[in-house]
Structures are given as C-alpha cells and as structure tokens.
mmCIF file with all atom_site columns, C-alpha atoms in Angstrom:
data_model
loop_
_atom_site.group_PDB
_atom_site.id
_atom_site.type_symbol
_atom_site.label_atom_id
_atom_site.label_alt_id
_atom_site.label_comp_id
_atom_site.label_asym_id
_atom_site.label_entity_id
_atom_site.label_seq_id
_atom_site.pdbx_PDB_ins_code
_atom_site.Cartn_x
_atom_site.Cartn_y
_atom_site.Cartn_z
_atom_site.occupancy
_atom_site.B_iso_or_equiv
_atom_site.pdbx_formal_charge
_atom_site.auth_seq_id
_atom_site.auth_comp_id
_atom_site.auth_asym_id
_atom_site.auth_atom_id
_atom_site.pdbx_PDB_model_num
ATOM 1   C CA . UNK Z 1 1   ? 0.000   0.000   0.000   1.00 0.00 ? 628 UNK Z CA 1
ATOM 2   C CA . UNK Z 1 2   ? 1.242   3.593   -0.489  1.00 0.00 ? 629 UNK Z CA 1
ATOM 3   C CA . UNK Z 1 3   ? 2.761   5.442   2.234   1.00 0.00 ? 630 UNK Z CA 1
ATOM 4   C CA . UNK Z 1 4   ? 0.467   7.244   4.966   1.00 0.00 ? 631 UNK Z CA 1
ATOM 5   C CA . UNK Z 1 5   ? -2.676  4.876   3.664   1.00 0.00 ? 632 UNK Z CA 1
ATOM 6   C CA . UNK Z 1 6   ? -4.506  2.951   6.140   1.00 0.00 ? 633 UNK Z CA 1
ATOM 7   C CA . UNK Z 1 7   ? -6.349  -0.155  4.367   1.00 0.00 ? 634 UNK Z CA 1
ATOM 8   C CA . UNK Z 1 8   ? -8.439  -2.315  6.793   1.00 0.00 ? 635 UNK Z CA 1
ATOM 9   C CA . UNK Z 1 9   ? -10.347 -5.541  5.709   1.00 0.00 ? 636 UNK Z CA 1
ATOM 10  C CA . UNK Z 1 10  ? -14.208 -4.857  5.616   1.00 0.00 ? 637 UNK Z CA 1
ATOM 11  C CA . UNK Z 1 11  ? -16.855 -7.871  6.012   1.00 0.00 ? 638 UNK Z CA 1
ATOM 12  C CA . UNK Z 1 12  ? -19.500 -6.081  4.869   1.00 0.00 ? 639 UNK Z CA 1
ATOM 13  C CA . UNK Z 1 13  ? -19.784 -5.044  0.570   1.00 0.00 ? 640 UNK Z CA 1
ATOM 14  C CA . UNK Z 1 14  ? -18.435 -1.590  -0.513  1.00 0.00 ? 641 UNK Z CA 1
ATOM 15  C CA . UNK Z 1 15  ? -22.407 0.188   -0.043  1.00 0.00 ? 642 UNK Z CA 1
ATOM 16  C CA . UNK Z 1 16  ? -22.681 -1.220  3.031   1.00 0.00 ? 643 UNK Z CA 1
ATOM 17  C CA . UNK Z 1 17  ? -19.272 -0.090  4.375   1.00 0.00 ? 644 UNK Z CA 1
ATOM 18  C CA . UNK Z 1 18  ? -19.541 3.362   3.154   1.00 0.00 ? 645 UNK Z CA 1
ATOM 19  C CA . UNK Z 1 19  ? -23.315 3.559   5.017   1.00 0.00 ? 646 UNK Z CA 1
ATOM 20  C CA . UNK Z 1 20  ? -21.888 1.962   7.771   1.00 0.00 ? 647 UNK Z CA 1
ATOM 21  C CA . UNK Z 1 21  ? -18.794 4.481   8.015   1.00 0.00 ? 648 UNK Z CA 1
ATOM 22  C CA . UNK Z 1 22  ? -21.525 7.389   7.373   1.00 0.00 ? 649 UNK Z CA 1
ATOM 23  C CA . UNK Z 1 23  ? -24.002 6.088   10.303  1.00 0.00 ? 650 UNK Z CA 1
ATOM 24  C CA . UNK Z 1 24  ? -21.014 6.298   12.338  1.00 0.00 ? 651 UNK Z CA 1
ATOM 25  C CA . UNK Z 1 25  ? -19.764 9.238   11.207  1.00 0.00 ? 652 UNK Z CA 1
ATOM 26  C CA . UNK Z 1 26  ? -22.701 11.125  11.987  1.00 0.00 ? 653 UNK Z CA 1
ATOM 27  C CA . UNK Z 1 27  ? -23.355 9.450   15.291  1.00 0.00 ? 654 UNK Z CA 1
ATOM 28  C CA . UNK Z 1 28  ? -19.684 10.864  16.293  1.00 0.00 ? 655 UNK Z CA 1
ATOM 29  C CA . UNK Z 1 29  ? -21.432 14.237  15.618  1.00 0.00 ? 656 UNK Z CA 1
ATOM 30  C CA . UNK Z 1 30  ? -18.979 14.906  12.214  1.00 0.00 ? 657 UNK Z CA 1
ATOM 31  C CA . UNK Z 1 31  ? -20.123 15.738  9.338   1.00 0.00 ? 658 UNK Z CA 1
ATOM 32  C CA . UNK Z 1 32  ? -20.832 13.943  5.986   1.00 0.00 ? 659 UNK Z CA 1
ATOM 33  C CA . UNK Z 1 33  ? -20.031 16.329  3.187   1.00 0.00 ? 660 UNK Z CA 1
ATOM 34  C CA . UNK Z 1 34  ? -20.248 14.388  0.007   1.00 0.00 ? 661 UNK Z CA 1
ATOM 35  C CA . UNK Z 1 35  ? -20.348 10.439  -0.939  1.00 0.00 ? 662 UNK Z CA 1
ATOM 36  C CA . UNK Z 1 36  ? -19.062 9.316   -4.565  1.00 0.00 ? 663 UNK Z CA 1
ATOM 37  C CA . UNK Z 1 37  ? -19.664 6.468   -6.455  1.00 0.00 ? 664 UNK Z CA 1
ATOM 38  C CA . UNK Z 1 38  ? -16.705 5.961   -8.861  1.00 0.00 ? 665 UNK Z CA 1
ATOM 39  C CA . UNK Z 1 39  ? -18.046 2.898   -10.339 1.00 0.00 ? 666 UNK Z CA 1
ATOM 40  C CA . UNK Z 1 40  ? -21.008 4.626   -10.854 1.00 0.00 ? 667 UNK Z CA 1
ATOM 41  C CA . UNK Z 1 41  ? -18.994 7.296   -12.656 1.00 0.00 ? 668 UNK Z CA 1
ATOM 42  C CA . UNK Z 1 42  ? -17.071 4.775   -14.807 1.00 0.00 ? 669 UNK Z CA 1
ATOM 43  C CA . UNK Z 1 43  ? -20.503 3.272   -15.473 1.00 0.00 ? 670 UNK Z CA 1
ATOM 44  C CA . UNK Z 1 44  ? -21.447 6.576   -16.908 1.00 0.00 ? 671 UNK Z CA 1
ATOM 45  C CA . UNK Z 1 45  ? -18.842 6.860   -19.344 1.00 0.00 ? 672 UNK Z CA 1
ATOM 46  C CA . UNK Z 1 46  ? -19.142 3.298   -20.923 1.00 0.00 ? 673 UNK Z CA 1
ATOM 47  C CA . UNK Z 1 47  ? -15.806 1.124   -18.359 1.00 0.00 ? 674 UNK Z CA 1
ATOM 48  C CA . UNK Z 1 48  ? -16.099 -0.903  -16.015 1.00 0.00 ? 675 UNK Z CA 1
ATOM 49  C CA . UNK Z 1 49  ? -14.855 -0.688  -12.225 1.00 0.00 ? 676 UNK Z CA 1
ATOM 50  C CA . UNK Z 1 50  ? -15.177 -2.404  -9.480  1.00 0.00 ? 677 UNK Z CA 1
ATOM 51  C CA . UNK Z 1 51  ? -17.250 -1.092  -6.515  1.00 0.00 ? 678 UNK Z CA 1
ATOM 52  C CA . UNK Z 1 52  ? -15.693 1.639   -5.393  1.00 0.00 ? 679 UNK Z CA 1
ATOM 53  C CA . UNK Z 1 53  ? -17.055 4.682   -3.225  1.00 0.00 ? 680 UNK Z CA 1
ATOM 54  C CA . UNK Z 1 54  ? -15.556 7.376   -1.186  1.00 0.00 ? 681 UNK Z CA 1
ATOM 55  C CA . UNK Z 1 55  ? -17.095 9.091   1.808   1.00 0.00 ? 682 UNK Z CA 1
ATOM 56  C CA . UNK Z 1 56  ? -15.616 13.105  2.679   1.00 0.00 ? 683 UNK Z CA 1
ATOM 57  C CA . UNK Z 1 57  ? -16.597 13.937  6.145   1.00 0.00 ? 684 UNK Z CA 1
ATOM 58  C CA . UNK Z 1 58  ? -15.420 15.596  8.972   1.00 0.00 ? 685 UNK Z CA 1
ATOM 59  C CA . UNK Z 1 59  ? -15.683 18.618  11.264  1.00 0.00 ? 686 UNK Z CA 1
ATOM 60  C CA . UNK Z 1 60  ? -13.890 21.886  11.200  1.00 0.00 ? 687 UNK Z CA 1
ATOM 61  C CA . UNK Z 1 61  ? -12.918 21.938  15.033  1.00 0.00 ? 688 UNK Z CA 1
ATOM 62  C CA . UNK Z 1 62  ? -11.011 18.750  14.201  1.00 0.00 ? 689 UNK Z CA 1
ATOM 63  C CA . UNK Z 1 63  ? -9.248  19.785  10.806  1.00 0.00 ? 690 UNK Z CA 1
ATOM 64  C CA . UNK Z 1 64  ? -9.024  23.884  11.854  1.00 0.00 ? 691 UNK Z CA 1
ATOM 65  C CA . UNK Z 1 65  ? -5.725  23.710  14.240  1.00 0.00 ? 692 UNK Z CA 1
ATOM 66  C CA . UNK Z 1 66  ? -3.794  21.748  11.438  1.00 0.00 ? 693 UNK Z CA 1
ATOM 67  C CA . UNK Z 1 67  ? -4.601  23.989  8.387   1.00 0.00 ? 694 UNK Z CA 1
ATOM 68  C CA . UNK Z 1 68  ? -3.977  26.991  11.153  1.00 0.00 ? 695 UNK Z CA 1
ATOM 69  C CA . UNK Z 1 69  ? -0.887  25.486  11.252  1.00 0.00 ? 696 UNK Z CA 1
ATOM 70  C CA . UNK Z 1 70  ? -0.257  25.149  7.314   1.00 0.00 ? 697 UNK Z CA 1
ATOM 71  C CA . UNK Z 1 71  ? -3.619  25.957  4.638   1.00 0.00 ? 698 UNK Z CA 1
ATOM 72  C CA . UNK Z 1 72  ? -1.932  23.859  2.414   1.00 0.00 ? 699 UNK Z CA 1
ATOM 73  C CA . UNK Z 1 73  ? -3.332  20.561  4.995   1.00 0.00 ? 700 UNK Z CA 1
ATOM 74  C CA . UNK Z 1 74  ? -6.470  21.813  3.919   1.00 0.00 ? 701 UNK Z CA 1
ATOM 75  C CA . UNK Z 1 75  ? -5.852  20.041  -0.119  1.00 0.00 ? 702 UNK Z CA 1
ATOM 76  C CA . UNK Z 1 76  ? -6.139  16.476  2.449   1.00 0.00 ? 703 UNK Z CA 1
ATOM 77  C CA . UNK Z 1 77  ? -9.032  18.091  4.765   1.00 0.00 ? 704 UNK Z CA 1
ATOM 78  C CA . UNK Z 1 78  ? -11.960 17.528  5.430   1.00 0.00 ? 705 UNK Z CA 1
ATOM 79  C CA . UNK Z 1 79  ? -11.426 13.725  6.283   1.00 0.00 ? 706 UNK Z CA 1
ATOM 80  C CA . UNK Z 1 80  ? -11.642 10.682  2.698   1.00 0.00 ? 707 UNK Z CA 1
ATOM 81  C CA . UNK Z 1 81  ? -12.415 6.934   3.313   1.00 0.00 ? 708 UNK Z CA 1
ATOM 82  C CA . UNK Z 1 82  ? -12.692 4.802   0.126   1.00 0.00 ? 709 UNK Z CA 1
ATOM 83  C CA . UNK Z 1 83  ? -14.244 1.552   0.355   1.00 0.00 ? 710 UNK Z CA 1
ATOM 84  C CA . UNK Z 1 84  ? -13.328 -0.971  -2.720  1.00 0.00 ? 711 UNK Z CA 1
ATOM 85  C CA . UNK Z 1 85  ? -13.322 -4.096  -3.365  1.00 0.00 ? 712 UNK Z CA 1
ATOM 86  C CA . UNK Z 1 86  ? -10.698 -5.812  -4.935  1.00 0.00 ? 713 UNK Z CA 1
ATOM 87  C CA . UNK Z 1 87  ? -10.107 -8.654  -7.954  1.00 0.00 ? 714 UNK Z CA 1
ATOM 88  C CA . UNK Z 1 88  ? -11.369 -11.671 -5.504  1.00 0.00 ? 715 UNK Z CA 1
ATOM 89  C CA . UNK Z 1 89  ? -14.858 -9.354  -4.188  1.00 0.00 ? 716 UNK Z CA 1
ATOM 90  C CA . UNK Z 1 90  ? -13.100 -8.556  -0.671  1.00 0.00 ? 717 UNK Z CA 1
ATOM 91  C CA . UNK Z 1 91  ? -14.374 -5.169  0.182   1.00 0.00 ? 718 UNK Z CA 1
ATOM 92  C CA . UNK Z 1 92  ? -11.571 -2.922  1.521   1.00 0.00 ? 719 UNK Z CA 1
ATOM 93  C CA . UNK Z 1 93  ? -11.908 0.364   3.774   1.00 0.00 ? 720 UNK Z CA 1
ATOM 94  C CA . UNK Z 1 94  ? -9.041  2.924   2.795   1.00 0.00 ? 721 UNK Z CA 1
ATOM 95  C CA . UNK Z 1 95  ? -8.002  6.493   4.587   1.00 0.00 ? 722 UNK Z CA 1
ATOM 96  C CA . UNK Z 1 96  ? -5.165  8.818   4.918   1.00 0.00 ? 723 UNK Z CA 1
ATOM 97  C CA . UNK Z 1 97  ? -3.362  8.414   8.322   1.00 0.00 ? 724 UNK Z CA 1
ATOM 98  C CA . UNK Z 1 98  ? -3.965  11.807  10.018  1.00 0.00 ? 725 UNK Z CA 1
ATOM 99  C CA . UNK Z 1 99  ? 0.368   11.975  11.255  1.00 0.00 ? 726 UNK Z CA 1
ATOM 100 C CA . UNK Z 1 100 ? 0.738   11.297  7.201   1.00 0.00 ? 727 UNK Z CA 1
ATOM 101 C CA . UNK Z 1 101 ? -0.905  14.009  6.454   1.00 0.00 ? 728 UNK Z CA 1
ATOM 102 C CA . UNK Z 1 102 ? 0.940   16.144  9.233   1.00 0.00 ? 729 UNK Z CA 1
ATOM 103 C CA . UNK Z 1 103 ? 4.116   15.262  7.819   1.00 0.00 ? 730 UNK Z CA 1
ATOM 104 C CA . UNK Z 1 104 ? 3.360   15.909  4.310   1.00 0.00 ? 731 UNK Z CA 1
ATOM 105 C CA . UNK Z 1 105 ? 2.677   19.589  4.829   1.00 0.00 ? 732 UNK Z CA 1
ATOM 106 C CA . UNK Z 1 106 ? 5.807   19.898  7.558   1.00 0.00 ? 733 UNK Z CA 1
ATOM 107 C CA . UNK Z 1 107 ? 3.731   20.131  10.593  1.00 0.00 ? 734 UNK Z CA 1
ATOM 108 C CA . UNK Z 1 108 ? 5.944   18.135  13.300  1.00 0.00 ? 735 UNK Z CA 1
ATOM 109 C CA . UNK Z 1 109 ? 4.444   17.862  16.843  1.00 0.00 ? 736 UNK Z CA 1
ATOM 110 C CA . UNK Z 1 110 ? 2.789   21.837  16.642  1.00 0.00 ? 737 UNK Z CA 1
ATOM 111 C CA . UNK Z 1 111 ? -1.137  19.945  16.196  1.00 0.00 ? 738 UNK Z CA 1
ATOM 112 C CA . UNK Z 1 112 ? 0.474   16.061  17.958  1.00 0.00 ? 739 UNK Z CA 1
ATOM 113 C CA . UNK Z 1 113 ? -3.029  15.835  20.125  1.00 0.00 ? 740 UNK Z CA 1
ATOM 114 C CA . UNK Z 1 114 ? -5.510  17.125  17.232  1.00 0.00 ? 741 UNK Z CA 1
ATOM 115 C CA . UNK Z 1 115 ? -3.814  14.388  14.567  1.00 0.00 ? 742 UNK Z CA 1
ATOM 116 C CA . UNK Z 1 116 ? -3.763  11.869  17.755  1.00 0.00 ? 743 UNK Z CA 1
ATOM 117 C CA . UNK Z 1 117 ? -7.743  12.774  18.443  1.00 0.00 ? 744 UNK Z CA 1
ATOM 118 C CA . UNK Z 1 118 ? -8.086  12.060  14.258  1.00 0.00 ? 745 UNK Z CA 1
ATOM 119 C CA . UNK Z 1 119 ? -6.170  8.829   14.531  1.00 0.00 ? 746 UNK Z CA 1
ATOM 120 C CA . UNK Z 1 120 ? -8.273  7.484   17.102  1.00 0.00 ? 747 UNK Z CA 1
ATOM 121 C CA . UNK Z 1 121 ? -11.216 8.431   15.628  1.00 0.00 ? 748 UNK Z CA 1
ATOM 122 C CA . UNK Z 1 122 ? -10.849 7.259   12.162  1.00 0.00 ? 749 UNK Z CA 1
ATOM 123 C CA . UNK Z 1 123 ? -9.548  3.989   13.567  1.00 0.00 ? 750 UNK Z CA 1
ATOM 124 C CA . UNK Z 1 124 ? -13.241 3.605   15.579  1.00 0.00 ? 751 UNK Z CA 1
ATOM 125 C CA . UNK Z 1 125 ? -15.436 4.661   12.579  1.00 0.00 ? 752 UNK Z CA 1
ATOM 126 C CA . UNK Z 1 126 ? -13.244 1.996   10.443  1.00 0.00 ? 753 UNK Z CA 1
ATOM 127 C CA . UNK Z 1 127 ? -13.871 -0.531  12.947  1.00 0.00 ? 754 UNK Z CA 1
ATOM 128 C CA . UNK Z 1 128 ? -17.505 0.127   13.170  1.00 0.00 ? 755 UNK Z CA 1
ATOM 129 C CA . UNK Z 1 129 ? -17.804 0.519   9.696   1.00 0.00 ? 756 UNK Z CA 1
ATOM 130 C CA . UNK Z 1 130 ? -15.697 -2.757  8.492   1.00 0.00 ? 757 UNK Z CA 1
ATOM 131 C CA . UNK Z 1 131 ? -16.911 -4.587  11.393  1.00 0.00 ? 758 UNK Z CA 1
ATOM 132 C CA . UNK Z 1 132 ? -13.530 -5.312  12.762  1.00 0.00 ? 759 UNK Z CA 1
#
C-alpha cells in the first residue's frame, strides 16, 4: 500500500461499508459532506470498475488547528475513506493516516493531540464501519 494509507479488511460489501462508516460518522457528531460512487462514474462513461465509493466527512474543530498550522493541509481536509473491493470481491476500507498528512505539509508535533484525536477516531469509525 502507499505510504500514509490505512487499508483495513471490511466484512461487509463496498455500499454497506460506506453507510456503515456514514451512520457512524454522523453518530460521532462529524459531518458527511459528500459520498461518490466511482463505479457509478465509470458506469457513466461506458468502463467498467469495481465497486468503489468514497465518503468526505469531517468537522472543522477537528481539521481547523492543522490547516492553522499550514492551509496547504487543507488540499487532504476535510477527512476521505474509500471503500473498494478488490479482484477476488473482498471489500476494503481505505483512509489517509492523520500523522501522514501532518508530515506531508511539515507540521511536526505543533497539532500532535488534534492528529492523535483524528487517529483514534478514524480507527473507531473503520472498525464500526468494516466490522472489525
């Protein structure tokens, strides 16, 4: 997997992970901004993918301090998941890891407890949401 990705094995198909991550999402009191179907996309234009969707959420008392610290964090804010499933039909549940995207815009330790408070929380809406 690419550096800073998180990928997490999902039991449940890609729709049903990306409802599940936005039930818990929005019980966590963040917000759910956009969900996009890229299959359905490819679908549009005549190819074929497999299901794949991706979830934006967040909320801006979470993702503030670190684009405080540098607007360019803001290009990986608010919060992605992407649920896909890959050549054999296991569904997959994908995200950014929060000190990734720290280190990519040069933030060091300056916003340590917000990207530990994002950690922890993506890791609990991935569980919920690939029922691990």
């Amino acid at each position: 997997m690419p550096d800073g990705l998180i990928t997490v094995p999902s039991r449940y198909p890609v729709p049903e992970t990306i409802d599940r991550l936005a039930g818990a999402a929005e019980a966590a009191g963040l917000q759910v901004f956009a969900r996009v179907d890229h299959a359905a996309g490819a679908a549009e234009v005549g190819m074929e993918l497999r299901p794949t969707q991706l979830l934006i959420f967040g909320q801006a008392r979470g993702g503030t301090p670190l684009m405080i610290a540098a607007q360019t964090a803001g290009i990986d804010l608010p919060l992605k998941a992407l649920a896909w499933a890959d050549a054999d039909g296991q569904t997959w549940l994908s995200y950014n890891d929060p000190a990734w995207i720290a280190a990519r815009h040069g933030l060091g330790t300056a916003v340590a407890g917000p990207v530990q408070a994002m950690q922890g929380a993506l890791a609990r809406l991935a569980a919920a949401a690939a029922g691990g």
